[in-house]
Each structure stands twice: as structure tokens, then as C-alpha cells.
Tab-separated table of N, CA and C in Angstrom:
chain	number	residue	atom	x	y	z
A	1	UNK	N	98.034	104.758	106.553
A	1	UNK	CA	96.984	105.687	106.897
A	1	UNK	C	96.418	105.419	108.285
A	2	UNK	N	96.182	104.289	108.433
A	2	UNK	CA	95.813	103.399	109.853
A	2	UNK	C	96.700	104.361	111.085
A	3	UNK	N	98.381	104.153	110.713
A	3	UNK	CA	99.121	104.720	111.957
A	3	UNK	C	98.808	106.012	111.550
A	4	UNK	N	98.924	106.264	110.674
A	4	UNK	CA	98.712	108.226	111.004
A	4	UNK	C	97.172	108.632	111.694
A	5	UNK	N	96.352	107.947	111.663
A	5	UNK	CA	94.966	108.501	112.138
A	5	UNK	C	95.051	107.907	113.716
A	6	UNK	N	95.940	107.579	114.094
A	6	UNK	CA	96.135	106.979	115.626
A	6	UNK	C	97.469	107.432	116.080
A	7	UNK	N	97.664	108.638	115.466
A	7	UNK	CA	98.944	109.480	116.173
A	7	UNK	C	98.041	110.680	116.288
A	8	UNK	N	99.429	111.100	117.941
A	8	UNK	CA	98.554	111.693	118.783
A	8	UNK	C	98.151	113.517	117.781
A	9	UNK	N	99.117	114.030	117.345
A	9	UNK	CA	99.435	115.582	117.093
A	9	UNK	C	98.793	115.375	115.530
A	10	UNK	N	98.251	116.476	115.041
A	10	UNK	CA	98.622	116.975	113.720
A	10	UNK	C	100.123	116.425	112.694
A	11	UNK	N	100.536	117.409	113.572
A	11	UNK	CA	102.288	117.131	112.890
A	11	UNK	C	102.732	115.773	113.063
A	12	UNK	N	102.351	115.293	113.920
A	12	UNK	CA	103.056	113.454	113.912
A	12	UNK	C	102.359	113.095	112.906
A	13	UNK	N	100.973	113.082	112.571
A	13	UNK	CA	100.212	112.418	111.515
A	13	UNK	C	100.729	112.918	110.046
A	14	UNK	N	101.100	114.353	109.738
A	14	UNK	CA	101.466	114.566	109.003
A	14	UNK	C	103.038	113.649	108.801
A	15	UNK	N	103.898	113.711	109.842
A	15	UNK	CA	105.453	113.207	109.332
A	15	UNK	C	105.304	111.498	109.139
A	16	UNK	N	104.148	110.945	109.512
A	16	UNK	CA	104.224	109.537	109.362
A	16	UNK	C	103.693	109.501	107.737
A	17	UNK	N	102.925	110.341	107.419
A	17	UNK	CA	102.545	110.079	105.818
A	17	UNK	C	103.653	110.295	104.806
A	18	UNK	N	104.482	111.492	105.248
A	18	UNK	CA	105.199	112.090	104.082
A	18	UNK	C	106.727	111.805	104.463
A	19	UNK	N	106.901	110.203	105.776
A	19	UNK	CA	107.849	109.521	105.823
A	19	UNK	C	107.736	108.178	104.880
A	20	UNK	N	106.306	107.787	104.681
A	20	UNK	CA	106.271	106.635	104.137
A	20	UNK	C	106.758	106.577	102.829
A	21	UNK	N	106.876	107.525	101.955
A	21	UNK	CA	107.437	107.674	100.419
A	21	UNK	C	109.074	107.429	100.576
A	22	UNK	N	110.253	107.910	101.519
A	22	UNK	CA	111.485	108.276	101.203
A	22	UNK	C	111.709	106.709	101.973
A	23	UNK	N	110.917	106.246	103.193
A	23	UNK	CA	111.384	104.780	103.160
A	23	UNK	C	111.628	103.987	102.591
A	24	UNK	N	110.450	103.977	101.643
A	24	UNK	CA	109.875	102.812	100.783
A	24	UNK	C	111.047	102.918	100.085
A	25	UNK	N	111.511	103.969	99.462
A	25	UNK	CA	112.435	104.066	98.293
A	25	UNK	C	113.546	103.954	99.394
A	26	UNK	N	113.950	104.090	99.956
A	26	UNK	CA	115.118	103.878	100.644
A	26	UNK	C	115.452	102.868	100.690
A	27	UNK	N	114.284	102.189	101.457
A	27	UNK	CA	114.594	99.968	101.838
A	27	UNK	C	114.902	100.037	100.319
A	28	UNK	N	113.912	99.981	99.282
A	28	UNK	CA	114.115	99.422	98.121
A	28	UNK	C	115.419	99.948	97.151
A	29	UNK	N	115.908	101.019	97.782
A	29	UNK	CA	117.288	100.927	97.060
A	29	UNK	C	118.122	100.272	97.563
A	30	UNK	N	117.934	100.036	98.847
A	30	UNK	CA	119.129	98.890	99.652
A	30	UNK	C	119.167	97.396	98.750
A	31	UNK	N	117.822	96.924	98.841
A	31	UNK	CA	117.281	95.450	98.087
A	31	UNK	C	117.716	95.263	96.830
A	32	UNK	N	117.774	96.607	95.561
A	32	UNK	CA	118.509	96.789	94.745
A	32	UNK	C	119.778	96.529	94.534
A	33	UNK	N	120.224	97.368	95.645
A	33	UNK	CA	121.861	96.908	95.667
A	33	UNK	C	122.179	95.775	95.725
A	34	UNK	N	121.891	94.807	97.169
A	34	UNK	CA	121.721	93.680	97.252
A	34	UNK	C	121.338	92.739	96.410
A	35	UNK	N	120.455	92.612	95.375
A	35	UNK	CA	119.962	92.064	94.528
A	35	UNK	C	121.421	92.265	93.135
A	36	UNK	N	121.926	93.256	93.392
A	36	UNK	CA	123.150	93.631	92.035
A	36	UNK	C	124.263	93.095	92.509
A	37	UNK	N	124.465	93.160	93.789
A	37	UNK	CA	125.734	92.385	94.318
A	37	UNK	C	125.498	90.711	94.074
A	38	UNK	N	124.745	90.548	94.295
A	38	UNK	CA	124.352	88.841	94.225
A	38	UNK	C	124.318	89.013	93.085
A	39	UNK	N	123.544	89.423	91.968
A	39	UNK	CA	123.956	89.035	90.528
A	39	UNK	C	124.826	89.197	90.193
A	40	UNK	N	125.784	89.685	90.509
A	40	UNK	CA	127.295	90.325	90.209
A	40	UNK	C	128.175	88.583	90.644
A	41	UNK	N	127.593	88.568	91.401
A	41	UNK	CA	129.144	87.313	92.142
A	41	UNK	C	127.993	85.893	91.467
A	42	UNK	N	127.182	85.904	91.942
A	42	UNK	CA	126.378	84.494	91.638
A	42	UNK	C	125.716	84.434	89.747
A	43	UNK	N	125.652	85.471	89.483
A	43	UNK	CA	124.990	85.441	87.847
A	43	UNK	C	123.569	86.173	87.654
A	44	UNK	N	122.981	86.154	86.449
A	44	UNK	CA	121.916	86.332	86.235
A	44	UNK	C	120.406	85.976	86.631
A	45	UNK	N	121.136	84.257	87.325
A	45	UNK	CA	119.864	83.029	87.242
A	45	UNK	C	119.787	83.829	88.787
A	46	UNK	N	120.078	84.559	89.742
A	46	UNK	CA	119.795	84.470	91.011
A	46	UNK	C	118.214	85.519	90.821
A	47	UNK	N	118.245	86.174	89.122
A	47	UNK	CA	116.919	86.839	89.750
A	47	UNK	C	115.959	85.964	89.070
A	48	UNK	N	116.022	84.913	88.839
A	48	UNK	CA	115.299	84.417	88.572
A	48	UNK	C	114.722	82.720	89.132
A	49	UNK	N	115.420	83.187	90.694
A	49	UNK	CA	115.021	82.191	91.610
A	49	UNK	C	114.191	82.550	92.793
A	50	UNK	N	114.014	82.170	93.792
A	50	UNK	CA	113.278	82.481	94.932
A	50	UNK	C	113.802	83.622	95.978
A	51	UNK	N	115.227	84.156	95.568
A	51	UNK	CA	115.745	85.015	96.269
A	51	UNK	C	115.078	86.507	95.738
A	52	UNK	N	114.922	86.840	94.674
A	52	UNK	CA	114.342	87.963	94.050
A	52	UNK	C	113.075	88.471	94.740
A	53	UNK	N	112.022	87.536	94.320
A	53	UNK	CA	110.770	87.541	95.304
A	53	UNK	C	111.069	87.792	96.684
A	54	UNK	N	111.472	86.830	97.658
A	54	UNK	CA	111.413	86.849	98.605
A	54	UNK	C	112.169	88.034	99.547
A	55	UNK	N	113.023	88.915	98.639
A	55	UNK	CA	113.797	89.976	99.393
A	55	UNK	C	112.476	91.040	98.964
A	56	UNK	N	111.494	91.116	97.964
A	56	UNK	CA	110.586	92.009	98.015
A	56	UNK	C	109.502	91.965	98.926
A	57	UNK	N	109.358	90.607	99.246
A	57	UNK	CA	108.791	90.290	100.576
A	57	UNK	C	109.461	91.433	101.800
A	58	UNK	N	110.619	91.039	101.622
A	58	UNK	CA	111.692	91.165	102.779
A	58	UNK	C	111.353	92.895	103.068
A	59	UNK	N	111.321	93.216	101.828
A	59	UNK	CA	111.099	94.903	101.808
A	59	UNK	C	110.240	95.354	102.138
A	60	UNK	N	108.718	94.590	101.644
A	60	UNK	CA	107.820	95.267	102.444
A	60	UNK	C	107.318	94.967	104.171
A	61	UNK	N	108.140	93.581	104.184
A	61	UNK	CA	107.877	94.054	106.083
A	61	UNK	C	108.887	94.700	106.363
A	62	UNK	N	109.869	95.363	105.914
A	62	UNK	CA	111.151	96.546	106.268
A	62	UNK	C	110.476	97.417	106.297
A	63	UNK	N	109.963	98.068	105.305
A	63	UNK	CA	109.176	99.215	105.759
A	63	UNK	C	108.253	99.393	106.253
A	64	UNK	N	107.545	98.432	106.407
A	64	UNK	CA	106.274	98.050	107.391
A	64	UNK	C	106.961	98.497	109.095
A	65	UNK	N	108.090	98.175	109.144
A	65	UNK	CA	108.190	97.866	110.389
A	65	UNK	C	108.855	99.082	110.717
A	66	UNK	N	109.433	99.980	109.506
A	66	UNK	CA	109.982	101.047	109.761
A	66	UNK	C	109.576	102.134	110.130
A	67	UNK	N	108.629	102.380	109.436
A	67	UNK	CA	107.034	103.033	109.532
A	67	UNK	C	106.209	103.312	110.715
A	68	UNK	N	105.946	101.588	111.223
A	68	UNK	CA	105.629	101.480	112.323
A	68	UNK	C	106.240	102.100	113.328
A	69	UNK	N	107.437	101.716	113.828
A	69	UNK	CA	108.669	102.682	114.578
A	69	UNK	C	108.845	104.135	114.603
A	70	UNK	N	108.746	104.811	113.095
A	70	UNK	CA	108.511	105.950	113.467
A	70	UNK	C	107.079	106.404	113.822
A	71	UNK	N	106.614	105.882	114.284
A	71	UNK	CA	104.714	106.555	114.490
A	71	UNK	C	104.619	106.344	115.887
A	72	UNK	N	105.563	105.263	116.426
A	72	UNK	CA	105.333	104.926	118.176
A	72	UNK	C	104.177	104.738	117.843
A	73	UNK	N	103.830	104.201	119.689
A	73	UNK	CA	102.899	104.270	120.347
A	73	UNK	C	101.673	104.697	119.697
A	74	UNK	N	100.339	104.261	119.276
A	74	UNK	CA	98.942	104.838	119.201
A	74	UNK	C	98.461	105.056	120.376
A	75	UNK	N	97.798	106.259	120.385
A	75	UNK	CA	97.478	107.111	121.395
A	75	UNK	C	96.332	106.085	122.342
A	76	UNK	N	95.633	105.124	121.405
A	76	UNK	CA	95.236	104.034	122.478
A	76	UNK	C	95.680	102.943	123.430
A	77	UNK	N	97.188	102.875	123.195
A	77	UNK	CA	98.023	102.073	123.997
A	77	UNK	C	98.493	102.966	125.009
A	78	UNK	N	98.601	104.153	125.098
A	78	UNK	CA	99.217	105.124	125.763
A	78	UNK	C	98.091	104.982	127.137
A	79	UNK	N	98.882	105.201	128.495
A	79	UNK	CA	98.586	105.009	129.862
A	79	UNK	C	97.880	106.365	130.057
A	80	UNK	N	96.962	106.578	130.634
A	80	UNK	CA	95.957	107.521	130.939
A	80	UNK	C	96.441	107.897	132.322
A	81	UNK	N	96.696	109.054	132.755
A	81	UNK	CA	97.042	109.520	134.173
A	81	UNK	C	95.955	110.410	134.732
């Protein structure tokens, strides 16, 4: 909400909100996969070690950072001419 109220247009504020839903699910179907491939070759016990957690970590600064990227620049960093 933060980046959308510090983008410059209407419409940018709007596409940064109603981008944040298809990310989230996006990273987190990747982490999924990932998480099934490793249980697949390594076993069951891998979700029930420190790798499980820590790729949900992993996910939310993925989309944190993805998010971020699409919003650019806040219009207060932006150079005044």
C-alpha cells in the first residue's frame, strides 16, 4: 500500500495493487515446486527441516522485491527539473 500511495499516476497505483495478488501466487508456486522436487529426490524429512521455512522466508522477500521493481522510483526520489 506504502508503494502504491508513492506512485506517481492513478493507473500506476492501481497496477501495483492488483499486481501484488498474481505475484505472490506466482513466487509461491515456484517455492512449491521447488519444495516437491526436493521432497521427491531427498524425502519427506526435507519439509520438516529448516529448508521449508526458510524458502518461505525466501518468498516473501521475492515478492517484496518484485513488487518493489514493478512500482519504480517513488515520486520522492524522482529529480525535480
Amino acid at each position: 500500500l506504502i508503494l502504491a500511495a508513492q506512485a506517481g499516476t492513478w493507473m500506476r497505483r492501481v497496477a501495483i495493487l492488483l499486481s501484488a495478488w498474481p505475484v505472490t501466487v506466482g513466487v509461491n508456486a515456484f517455492r512449491a515446486a521447488f519444495v516437491y522436487v526436493l521432497c521427491f529426490h531427498q524425502g519427506v524429512r526435507v519439509l520438516e527441516g529448516p529448508i521449508h521455512g526458510l524458502t518461505g522466508i525466501g518468498t516473501f522477500c521475492a515478492v517484496m522485491l518484485l513488487i518493489f521493481l514493478l512500482a519504480g522510483r517513488p515520486r520522492r526520489w524522482e529529480m525535480r527539473s
